[in-house]
GROMACS .gro file of C-alpha atoms in nm:
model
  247
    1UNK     CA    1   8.079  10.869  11.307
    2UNK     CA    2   8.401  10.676  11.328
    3UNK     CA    3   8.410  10.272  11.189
    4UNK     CA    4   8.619  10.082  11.436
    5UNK     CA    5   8.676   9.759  11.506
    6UNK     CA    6   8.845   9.834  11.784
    7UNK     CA    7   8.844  10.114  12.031
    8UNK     CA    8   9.134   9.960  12.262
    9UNK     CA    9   9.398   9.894  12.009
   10UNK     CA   10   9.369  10.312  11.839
   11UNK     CA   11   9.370  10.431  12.153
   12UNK     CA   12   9.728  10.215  12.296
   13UNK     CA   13   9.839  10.351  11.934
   14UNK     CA   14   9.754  10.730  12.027
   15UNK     CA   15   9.911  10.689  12.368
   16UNK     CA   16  10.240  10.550  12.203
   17UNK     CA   17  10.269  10.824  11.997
   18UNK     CA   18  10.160  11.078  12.275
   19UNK     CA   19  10.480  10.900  12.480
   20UNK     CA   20  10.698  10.947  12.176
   21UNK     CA   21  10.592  11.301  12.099
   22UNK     CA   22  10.708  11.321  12.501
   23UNK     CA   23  11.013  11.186  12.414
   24UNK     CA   24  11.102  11.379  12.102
   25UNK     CA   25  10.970  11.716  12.221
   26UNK     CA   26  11.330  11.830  12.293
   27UNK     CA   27  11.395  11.790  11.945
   28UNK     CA   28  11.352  12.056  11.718
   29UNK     CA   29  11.195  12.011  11.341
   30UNK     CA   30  11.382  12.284  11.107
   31UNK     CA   31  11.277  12.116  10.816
   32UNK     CA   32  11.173  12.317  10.565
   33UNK     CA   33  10.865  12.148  10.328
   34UNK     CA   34  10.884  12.417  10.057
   35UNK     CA   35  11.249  12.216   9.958
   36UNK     CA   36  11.073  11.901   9.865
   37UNK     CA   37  10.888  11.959   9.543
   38UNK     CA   38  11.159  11.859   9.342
   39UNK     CA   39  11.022  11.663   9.043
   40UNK     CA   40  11.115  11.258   9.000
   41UNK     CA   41  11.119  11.054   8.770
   42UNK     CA   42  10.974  11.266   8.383
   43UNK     CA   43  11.028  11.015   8.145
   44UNK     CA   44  10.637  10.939   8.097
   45UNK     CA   45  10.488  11.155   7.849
   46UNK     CA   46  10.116  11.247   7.845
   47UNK     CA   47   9.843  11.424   7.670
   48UNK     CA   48   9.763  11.721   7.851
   49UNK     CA   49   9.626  12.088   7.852
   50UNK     CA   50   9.465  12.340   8.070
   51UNK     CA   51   9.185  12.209   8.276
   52UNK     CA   52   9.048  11.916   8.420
   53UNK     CA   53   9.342  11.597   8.473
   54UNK     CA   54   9.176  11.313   8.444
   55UNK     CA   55   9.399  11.025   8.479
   56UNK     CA   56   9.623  10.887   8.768
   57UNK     CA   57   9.905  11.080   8.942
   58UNK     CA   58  10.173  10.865   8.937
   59UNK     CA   59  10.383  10.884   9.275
   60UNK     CA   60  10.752  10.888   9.261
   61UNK     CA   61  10.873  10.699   9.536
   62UNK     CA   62  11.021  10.927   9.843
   63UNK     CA   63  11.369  10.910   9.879
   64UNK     CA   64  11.622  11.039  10.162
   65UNK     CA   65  11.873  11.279  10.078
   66UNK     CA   66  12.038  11.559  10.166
   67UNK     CA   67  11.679  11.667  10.155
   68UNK     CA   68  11.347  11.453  10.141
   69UNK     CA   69  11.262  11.482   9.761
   70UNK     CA   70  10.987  11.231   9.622
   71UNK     CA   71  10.614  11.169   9.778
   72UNK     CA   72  10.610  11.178  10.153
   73UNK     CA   73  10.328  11.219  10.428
   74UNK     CA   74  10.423  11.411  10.745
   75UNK     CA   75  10.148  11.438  11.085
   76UNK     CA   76  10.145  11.815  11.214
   77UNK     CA   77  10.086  11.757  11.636
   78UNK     CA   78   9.786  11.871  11.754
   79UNK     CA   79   9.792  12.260  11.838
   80UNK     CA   80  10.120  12.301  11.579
   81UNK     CA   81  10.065  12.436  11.190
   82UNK     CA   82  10.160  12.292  10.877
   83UNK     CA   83  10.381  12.557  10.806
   84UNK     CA   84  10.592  12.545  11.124
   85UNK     CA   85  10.499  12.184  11.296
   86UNK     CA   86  10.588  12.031  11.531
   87UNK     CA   87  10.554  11.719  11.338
   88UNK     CA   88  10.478  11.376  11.465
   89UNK     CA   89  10.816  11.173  11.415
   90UNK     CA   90  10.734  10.814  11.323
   91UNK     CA   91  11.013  10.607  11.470
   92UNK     CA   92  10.880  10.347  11.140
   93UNK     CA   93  11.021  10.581  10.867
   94UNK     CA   94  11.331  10.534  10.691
   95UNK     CA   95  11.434  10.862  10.642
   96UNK     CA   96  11.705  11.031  10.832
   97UNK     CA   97  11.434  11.334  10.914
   98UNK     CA   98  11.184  11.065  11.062
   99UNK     CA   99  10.888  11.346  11.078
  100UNK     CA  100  10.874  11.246  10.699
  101UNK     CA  101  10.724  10.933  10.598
  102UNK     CA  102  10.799  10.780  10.238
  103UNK     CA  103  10.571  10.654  10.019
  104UNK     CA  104  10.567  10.393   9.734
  105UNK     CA  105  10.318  10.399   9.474
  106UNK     CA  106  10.083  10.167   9.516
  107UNK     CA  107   9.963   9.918   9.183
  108UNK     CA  108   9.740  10.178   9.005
  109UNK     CA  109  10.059  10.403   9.001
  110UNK     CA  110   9.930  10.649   9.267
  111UNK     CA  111   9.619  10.901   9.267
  112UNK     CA  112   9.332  10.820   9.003
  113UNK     CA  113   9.105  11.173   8.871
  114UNK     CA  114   8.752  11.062   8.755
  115UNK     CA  115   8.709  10.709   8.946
  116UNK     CA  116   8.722  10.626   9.323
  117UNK     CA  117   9.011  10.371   9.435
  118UNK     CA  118   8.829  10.162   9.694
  119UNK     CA  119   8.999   9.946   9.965
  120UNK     CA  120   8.947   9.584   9.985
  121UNK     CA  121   8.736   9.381  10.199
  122UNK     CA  122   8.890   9.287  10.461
  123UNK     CA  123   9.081   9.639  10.428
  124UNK     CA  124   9.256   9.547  10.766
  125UNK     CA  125   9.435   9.275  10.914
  126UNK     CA  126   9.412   9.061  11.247
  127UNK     CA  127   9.647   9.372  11.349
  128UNK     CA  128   9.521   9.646  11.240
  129UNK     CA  129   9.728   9.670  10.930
  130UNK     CA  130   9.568   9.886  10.633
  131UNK     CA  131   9.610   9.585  10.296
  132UNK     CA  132   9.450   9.872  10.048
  133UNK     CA  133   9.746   9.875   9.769
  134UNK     CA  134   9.629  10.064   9.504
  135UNK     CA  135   9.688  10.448   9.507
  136UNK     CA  136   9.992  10.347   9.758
  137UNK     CA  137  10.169  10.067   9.917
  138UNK     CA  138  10.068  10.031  10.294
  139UNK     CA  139  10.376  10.223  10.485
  140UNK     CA  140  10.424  10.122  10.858
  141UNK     CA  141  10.354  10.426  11.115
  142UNK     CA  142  10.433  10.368  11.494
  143UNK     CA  143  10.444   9.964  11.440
  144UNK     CA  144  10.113   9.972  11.204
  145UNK     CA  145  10.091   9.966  10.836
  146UNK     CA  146   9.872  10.318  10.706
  147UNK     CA  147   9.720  10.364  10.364
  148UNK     CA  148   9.456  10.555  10.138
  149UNK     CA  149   9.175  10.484   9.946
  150UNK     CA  150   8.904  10.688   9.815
  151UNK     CA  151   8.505  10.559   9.775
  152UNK     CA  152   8.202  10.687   9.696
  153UNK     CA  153   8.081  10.748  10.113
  154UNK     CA  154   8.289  10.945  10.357
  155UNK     CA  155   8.320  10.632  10.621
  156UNK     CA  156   8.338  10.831  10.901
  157UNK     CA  157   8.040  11.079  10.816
  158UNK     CA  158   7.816  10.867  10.552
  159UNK     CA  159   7.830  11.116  10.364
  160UNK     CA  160   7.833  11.080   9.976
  161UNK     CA  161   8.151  11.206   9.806
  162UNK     CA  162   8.284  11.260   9.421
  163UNK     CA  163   8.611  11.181   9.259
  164UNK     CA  164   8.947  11.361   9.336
  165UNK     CA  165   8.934  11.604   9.088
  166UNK     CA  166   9.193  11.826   8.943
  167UNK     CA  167   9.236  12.135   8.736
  168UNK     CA  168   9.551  12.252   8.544
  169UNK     CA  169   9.517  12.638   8.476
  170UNK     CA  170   9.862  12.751   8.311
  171UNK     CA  171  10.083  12.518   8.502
  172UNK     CA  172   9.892  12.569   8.817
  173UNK     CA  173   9.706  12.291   9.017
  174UNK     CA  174   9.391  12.353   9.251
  175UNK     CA  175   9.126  12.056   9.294
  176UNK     CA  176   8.965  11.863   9.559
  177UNK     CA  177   9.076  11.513   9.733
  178UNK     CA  178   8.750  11.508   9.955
  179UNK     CA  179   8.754  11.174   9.876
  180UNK     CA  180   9.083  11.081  10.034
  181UNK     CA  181   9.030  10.825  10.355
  182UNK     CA  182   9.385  10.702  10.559
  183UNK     CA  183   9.282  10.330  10.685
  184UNK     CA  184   9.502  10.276  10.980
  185UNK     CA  185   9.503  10.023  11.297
  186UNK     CA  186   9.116   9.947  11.206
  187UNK     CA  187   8.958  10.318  11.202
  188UNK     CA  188   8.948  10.509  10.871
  189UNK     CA  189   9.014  10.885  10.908
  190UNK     CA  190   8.915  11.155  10.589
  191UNK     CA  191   9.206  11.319  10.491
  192UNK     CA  192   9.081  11.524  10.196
  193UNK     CA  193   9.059  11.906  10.133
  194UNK     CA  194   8.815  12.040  10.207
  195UNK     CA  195   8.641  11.786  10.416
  196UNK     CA  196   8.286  11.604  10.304
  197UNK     CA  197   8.078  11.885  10.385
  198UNK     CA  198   8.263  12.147  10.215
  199UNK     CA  199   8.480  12.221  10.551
  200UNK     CA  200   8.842  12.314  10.592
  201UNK     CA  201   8.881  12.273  10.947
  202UNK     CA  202   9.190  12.434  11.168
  203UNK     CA  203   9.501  12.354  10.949
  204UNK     CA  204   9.301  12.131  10.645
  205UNK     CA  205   9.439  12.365  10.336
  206UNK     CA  206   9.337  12.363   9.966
  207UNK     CA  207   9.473  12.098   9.688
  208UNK     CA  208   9.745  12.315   9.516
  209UNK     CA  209  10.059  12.208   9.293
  210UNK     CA  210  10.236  12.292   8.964
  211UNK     CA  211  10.212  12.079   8.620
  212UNK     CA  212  10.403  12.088   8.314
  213UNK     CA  213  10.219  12.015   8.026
  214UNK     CA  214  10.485  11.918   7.836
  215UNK     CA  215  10.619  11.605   8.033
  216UNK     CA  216  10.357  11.536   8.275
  217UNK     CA  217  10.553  11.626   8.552
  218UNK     CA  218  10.369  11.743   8.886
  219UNK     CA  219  10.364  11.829   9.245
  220UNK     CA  220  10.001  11.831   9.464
  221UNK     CA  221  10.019  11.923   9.820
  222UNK     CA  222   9.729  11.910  10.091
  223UNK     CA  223   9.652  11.903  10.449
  224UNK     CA  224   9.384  11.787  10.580
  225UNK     CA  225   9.335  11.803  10.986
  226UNK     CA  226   9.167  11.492  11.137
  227UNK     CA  227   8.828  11.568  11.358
  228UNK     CA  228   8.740  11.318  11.637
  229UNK     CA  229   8.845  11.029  11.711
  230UNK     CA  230   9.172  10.864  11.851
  231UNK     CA  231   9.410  11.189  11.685
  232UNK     CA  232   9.184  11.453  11.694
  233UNK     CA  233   9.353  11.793  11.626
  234UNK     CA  234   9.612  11.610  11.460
  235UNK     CA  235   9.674  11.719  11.067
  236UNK     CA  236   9.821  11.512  10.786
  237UNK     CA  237   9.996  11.667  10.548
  238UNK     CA  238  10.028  11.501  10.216
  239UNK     CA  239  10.345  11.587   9.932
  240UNK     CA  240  10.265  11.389   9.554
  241UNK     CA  241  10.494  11.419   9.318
  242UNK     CA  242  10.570  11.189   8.970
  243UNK     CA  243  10.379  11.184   8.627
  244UNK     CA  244  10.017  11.277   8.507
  245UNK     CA  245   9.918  10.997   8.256
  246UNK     CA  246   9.597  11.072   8.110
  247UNK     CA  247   9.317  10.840   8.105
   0.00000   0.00000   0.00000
């Protein structure tokens, strides 16, 4: 079960991006996502060792490049695959590839292990804009501002949820961001792996990424295909990259 506060207003945003998918369908996406795990900014150091991270994920902010390096969000089109697209181009971003979205870290420094990052209340505005600002800062997609939180309850399946929680085994990251909910244009959509009830629906794929111990440097990659709803079929895809600062 979706929460909306509007049912009009998500679905004029779904048919504006169904016209600009029209419009951008003669365009080819070549871009290749395995380029863009290039670590940022290392100059954090951190206690760390094999297993659990508990802490916050700080995001380094995307930047555009000869290549998209940095934390980034990207939509896979309904029917396409997360390894080959087509991706949603949001005429919003500021990149030169516009299928890539860049994201700022929000004012807990990006993705908290071991406690939930809640939106606020209101967590819209009059227009649909997402005003959560903690893991990330809200980034405008197709004329609307997008963010995440993460809580307790699934809001659109009730169901109850635990932390994001990741696990460092010899440099390599698995985990699970079930918790993970995008708040955009007054509907909240799950966007973790696997999904509330243990799901990993069409092109949803598991939390993986690489970690060095040593300066706390990381990368955590995710999809997470959306189910009902105004994009149904659609799939974000979700790039972290920065510093793991331990609790």
């Amino acid at each position: 079960m979706t929460r909306s506060r509007s049912i009009v207003r998500p679905l004029l945003m779904a048919l504006l991006l169904v016209f600009a998918l029209v419009a951008a369908s003669c365009s080819s996406d070549g871009d290749d996502s395995s380029s863009d795990t290039t670590a940022g900014d290392t100059t954090e150091t951190t206690a760390a060792a094999s297993g659990d991270l508990v802490g916050t994920f700080g995001i380094d902010p995307g930047t555009d490049g000869a290549e998209v390096t940095g934390s980034y969000f990207r939509m896979v089109q309904s029917g396409g695959t997360v390894a080959d697209g087509p991706f949603v181009p949001n005429g919003d971003s500021t990149a030169t590839d516009q299928t890539y979205t860049l994201l700022e870290p929000g004012t807990d420094g990006g993705l908290t292990t071991g406690a939930f990052q809640p939106g606020p209340d209101p967590l819209f505005d009059a227009d649909g804009n997402a005003l959560a600002d903690a893991i990330i800062q809200p980034v405008t997609f197709f004329g609307v501002s997008f963010s995440i939180t993460t809580s307790d309850t699934d809001p659109e399946s009730g169901d109850p949820v635990t932390e994001v929680t990741i696990t460092d085994e010899d440099g390599t990251l698995t985990g699970q961001t079930t918790a993970v909910t995008a708040a955009y244009g007054g509907q909240e959509f799950n966007q973790g792996a696997p999904k509330p009830d243990g799901s990993s629906p069409g092109e949803t794929t598991a939390v993986s990424g690489t970690y060095d111990a040593e300066t706390g440097a990381y990368t955590l990659d995710w999809a997470s295909q959306i189910v009902g709803g105004s994009f149904d079929g659609f799939t974000g895809v979700w790039h972290l990259e920065g510093t793991f600062t331990a609790a």
